[in-house]
Amino acid sequence: MTAQIPQTEEKIRVSEIFGPTIQGEGALIGQPTVFVRTGGCDYRCTWCDTLHAVDSQYRETWTPMTAEAVFAEIKKLSGGEPLMVSLSGGNPAIQPLGPLIEIGKNKGYRFALETQGTIAQAWFAHLNILTLSPKPPSSEMKTDWAKFEECLAAANGKPQIALKIVIFDQQDYDYARQAAQRYPTLSLYLQPGNHTPPSGQNSEQHIVDMEGINARLRWLAEKVTADQWYEATVLPQLHVLIWGNRRGV
Ligand code: SF4
């Protein structure tokens, strides 16, 4: 009889782990966090600002790691002091992140995940906060609301859930209004898009048009108040205001 070969643990494809820094977006804006950015995405948004974690040309920079190895790095970066861990991508929902969340939560760490809402995972229910960020028309992606519903169902009412929508123009704004009408109980965050995103590995060389971003932020703030859309929270990308397109901050 041949001996059974033990199953090797499924690895997480990691693009980068960095921090502590502050969360630059959405419900946790300004809060200290360590980021785990996974590699790979089922979308290709026209204005994606994390191409180095999306485009397969950067695949060789992604490292397969066990949950234990990822947690060891988080622990090292945070000095062993539990904090919020932000799981981002790419689309982190592609990756087997359940064991990492379990290990970290047992040590007092909290976990936030942001995804566009195309792939549901049972472990969403173990997150502390789930941000669903469906992509508006300017991304040139099409929202599958049935898949989005599956993500909500997987969360099973356990984590706090936020709806975050990036807005570049009027069409995106109209999309956001419709999405908010669909899910009136979710807290809602609107964020002006960065039309000068980093191009991939050479992000630091890519100059941000801060004036243009601020103009869009003003437009959005004035529009939301003029429309008496009082449930919306309008926020910039704080890390872009502070560091521009720099990576690892
Ligand atoms: S879903 Fe996010 S990570 Fe994926 S391509 Fe769009 S912006 Fe980039």
Coordinates of C-alpha atoms and ligand atoms in Angstrom, one line a residue:
M1 CA 0.0 0.0 0.0
T2 CA 1.3 3.5 -0.8
A3 CA 1.4 6.0 2.1
Q4 CA -1.0 8.8 1.8
I5 CA 0.7 12.1 0.9
P6 CA -0.3 14.8 3.4
Q7 CA -2.2 17.7 1.8
T8 CA 0.0 20.8 1.7
E9 CA -1.8 23.8 3.0
E10 CA -3.2 26.2 0.4
K11 CA -1.0 29.2 0.1
I12 CA -1.9 32.9 0.0
R13 CA -0.6 34.7 -3.0
V14 CA 1.0 37.8 -1.5
S15 CA 1.9 41.0 -3.4
E16 CA 3.1 42.9 -0.4
I17 CA 2.8 43.2 3.4
F18 CA 3.5 46.6 4.9
G19 CA 2.8 48.9 7.8
P20 CA 1.9 49.9 10.3
T21 CA 0.5 52.8 8.4
I22 CA -3.0 54.4 8.4
Q23 CA -6.0 53.2 6.4
G24 CA -6.4 55.7 3.7
E25 CA -10.0 55.0 2.7
G26 CA -13.5 54.3 3.8
A27 CA -15.0 53.4 7.1
L28 CA -11.6 53.0 8.9
I29 CA -9.9 56.1 7.4
G30 CA -7.1 57.3 9.6
Q31 CA -6.9 54.2 11.7
P32 CA -3.5 52.4 12.2
T33 CA -3.3 49.2 10.3
V34 CA -1.0 46.6 8.6
F35 CA -1.8 45.9 5.0
V36 CA -1.7 42.5 3.4
R37 CA -2.1 43.0 -0.3
T38 CA -2.8 39.8 -2.3
G39 CA -1.9 39.3 -6.0
G40 CA -4.5 38.7 -8.7
C41 CA -7.9 40.1 -9.6
D42 CA -10.8 39.0 -11.7
Y43 CA -11.4 42.7 -12.8
R44 CA -9.4 45.1 -14.9
C45 CA -10.7 48.5 -14.0
T46 CA -9.5 51.2 -16.4
W47 CA -8.2 53.3 -13.5
C48 CA -6.9 50.6 -11.2
D49 CA -4.4 52.1 -8.8
T50 CA -2.8 48.7 -7.7
L51 CA -1.8 47.3 -11.1
H52 CA 1.3 45.7 -9.4
A53 CA -1.2 43.4 -7.6
V54 CA -3.5 42.8 -10.6
D55 CA -1.6 42.5 -13.8
S56 CA -0.1 39.1 -14.5
Q57 CA 3.1 40.7 -15.8
Y58 CA 3.9 41.3 -12.1
R59 CA 3.0 37.7 -11.1
E60 CA 6.7 36.9 -10.4
T61 CA 6.7 39.5 -7.6
W62 CA 3.8 37.7 -5.8
T63 CA 4.9 35.2 -3.1
P64 CA 2.9 32.1 -2.1
M65 CA 2.9 32.1 1.7
T66 CA 1.2 30.0 4.4
A67 CA -1.2 31.7 6.7
E68 CA 1.3 31.2 9.5
A69 CA 4.1 33.0 7.6
V70 CA 1.8 35.9 6.7
F71 CA 0.8 36.2 10.4
A72 CA 4.4 36.1 11.5
E73 CA 5.1 39.1 9.3
I74 CA 2.1 41.0 10.5
K75 CA 3.2 40.3 14.1
K76 CA 6.7 41.4 13.4
L77 CA 5.5 44.7 11.7
S78 CA 3.1 45.5 14.5
G79 CA 5.6 44.7 17.3
G80 CA 3.2 42.0 18.5
E81 CA 0.6 44.6 19.4
P82 CA -2.8 43.6 18.0
L83 CA -4.2 46.1 15.5
M84 CA -6.5 46.2 12.5
V85 CA -5.2 44.2 9.6
S86 CA -6.4 45.4 6.1
L87 CA -6.8 42.6 3.5
S88 CA -6.6 44.2 0.1
G89 CA -5.6 43.4 -3.4
G90 CA -6.1 42.8 -6.3
N91 CA -9.2 41.0 -5.2
P92 CA -8.4 39.4 -1.8
A93 CA -11.6 37.3 -1.9
I94 CA -9.8 35.0 -4.5
Q95 CA -7.3 33.9 -1.8
P96 CA -7.7 31.4 1.0
L97 CA -7.7 33.9 3.9
G98 CA -9.9 32.0 6.4
P99 CA -7.0 30.4 8.3
L100 CA -5.1 33.7 8.6
I101 CA -8.2 35.5 10.0
E102 CA -8.6 32.6 12.5
I103 CA -5.0 32.7 13.6
G104 CA -4.9 36.5 13.9
K105 CA -8.2 36.8 15.8
N106 CA -7.1 34.3 18.3
K107 CA -4.2 36.7 19.1
G108 CA -6.5 39.7 19.4
Y109 CA -6.0 41.2 15.8
R110 CA -9.0 42.5 13.9
F111 CA -9.5 42.1 10.2
A112 CA -11.0 44.3 7.5
L113 CA -11.3 43.2 3.9
E114 CA -12.2 45.2 0.8
T115 CA -13.5 43.5 -2.4
Q116 CA -15.6 44.5 -5.4
G117 CA -18.1 41.8 -4.5
T118 CA -17.7 39.2 -7.2
I119 CA -16.5 36.2 -5.2
A120 CA -18.2 35.2 -1.9
Q121 CA -16.3 33.3 0.8
A122 CA -17.7 31.6 3.9
W123 CA -15.0 33.2 6.0
F124 CA -16.4 36.7 5.3
A125 CA -18.5 36.0 8.4
H126 CA -15.3 36.0 10.5
L127 CA -14.2 39.5 9.4
N128 CA -14.6 42.5 11.6
I129 CA -15.5 44.8 8.7
L130 CA -16.3 44.0 5.1
T131 CA -16.1 46.8 2.6
L132 CA -18.0 46.0 -0.7
S133 CA -16.8 48.3 -3.4
P134 CA -18.8 47.7 -6.6
K135 CA -17.2 49.4 -9.6
P136 CA -19.0 52.3 -11.4
P137 CA -19.3 52.6 -15.2
S138 CA -16.0 54.5 -15.6
S139 CA -14.2 51.3 -14.6
E140 CA -15.6 49.6 -17.7
M141 CA -16.5 46.6 -15.5
K142 CA -20.1 45.4 -15.2
T143 CA -21.6 44.8 -11.8
D144 CA -23.1 41.4 -11.2
W145 CA -25.6 42.2 -8.4
A146 CA -26.4 38.5 -7.9
K147 CA -22.7 37.8 -7.0
F148 CA -22.8 40.9 -4.8
E149 CA -25.8 39.5 -3.0
E150 CA -23.9 36.2 -2.5
C151 CA -21.1 38.2 -0.7
L152 CA -23.7 39.8 1.6
A153 CA -25.2 36.4 2.3
A154 CA -21.8 35.0 3.1
A155 CA -21.1 37.7 5.6
N156 CA -24.3 36.6 7.3
G157 CA -24.9 39.9 9.1
K158 CA -21.8 39.3 11.3
P159 CA -19.1 41.8 10.3
Q160 CA -19.9 45.5 9.9
I161 CA -20.5 46.1 6.2
A162 CA -19.7 49.3 4.3
L163 CA -20.5 50.2 0.7
K164 CA -17.8 52.2 -0.9
I165 CA -18.0 53.7 -4.4
V166 CA -15.3 55.5 -6.4
I167 CA -16.7 58.4 -8.4
F168 CA -15.2 60.0 -11.5
D169 CA -18.2 61.6 -13.2
Q170 CA -21.9 62.1 -13.4
Q171 CA -22.5 58.5 -14.6
D172 CA -20.6 57.1 -11.7
Y173 CA -22.6 59.4 -9.3
D174 CA -25.9 58.1 -10.8
Y175 CA -24.6 54.5 -10.3
A176 CA -23.7 55.2 -6.7
R177 CA -27.2 56.6 -6.1
Q178 CA -28.8 53.5 -7.5
A179 CA -26.5 51.2 -5.5
A180 CA -27.3 53.2 -2.3
Q181 CA -31.0 52.8 -3.0
R182 CA -30.6 49.1 -3.3
Y183 CA -28.8 48.8 0.1
P184 CA -30.2 51.6 2.2
T185 CA -29.0 50.0 5.5
L186 CA -25.3 49.9 4.6
S187 CA -23.1 52.8 5.6
L188 CA -22.0 54.5 2.4
Y189 CA -18.7 56.1 1.5
L190 CA -18.1 58.0 -1.7
Q191 CA -14.5 58.6 -2.9
P192 CA -13.3 60.7 -5.8
G193 CA -11.1 58.7 -8.2
N194 CA -7.5 59.2 -8.9
H195 CA -7.2 59.8 -12.7
T196 CA -3.4 59.7 -12.4
P197 CA -2.9 56.2 -10.8
P198 CA 0.5 54.5 -10.5
S199 CA 1.3 52.5 -13.6
G200 CA 2.6 49.4 -11.9
Q201 CA 6.1 48.8 -10.4
N202 CA 7.3 52.4 -11.1
S203 CA 4.6 54.0 -9.0
E204 CA 6.9 56.5 -7.3
Q205 CA 7.8 58.1 -10.6
H206 CA 4.1 58.6 -11.4
I207 CA 3.0 62.1 -10.5
V208 CA -0.4 62.6 -9.0
D209 CA -2.6 65.4 -10.3
M210 CA -3.6 66.6 -6.8
E211 CA -5.3 69.6 -8.1
G212 CA -7.5 67.5 -10.4
I213 CA -8.3 65.1 -7.5
N214 CA -9.2 68.0 -5.2
A215 CA -11.4 69.5 -7.9
R216 CA -13.3 66.2 -8.2
L217 CA -13.6 66.0 -4.4
R218 CA -15.1 69.6 -4.3
W219 CA -17.5 68.7 -7.1
L220 CA -18.6 65.6 -5.2
A221 CA -19.0 67.3 -1.8
E222 CA -21.0 70.1 -3.4
K223 CA -23.1 67.7 -5.4
V224 CA -23.9 65.5 -2.4
T225 CA -25.0 68.4 -0.2
A226 CA -26.9 70.1 -3.0
D227 CA -28.8 66.9 -3.6
Q228 CA -29.5 66.6 0.2
W229 CA -27.9 63.1 0.1
Y230 CA -27.3 63.1 3.8
E231 CA -26.6 59.4 4.2
A232 CA -23.4 59.6 2.2
T233 CA -19.9 60.2 3.6
V234 CA -17.6 61.9 1.1
L235 CA -13.9 61.0 1.7
P236 CA -10.6 61.5 -0.1
Q237 CA -7.9 58.9 -0.4
L238 CA -6.0 60.1 2.6
H239 CA -2.8 58.2 1.7
V240 CA -2.8 59.9 -1.7
L241 CA -3.1 63.4 -0.1
I242 CA -0.2 62.5 2.2
W243 CA 2.1 60.4 0.0
G244 CA 0.9 60.7 -3.6
N245 CA 1.3 57.5 -5.5
R246 CA 4.1 56.1 -3.2
R247 CA 3.8 52.4 -2.5
G248 CA 4.1 50.6 0.8
V249 CA 2.6 53.4 2.9
Ligands
SF4_1 S1 -11.2 45.5 -8.7 FE1 -9.8 46.8 -7.6 S2 -7.8 45.7 -7.8 FE2 -9.2 44.8 -9.3 S3 -8.8 45.9 -11.2 FE3 -10.5 47.0 -10.2 S4 -9.5 48.6 -9.0 FE4 -7.9 47.1 -9.5

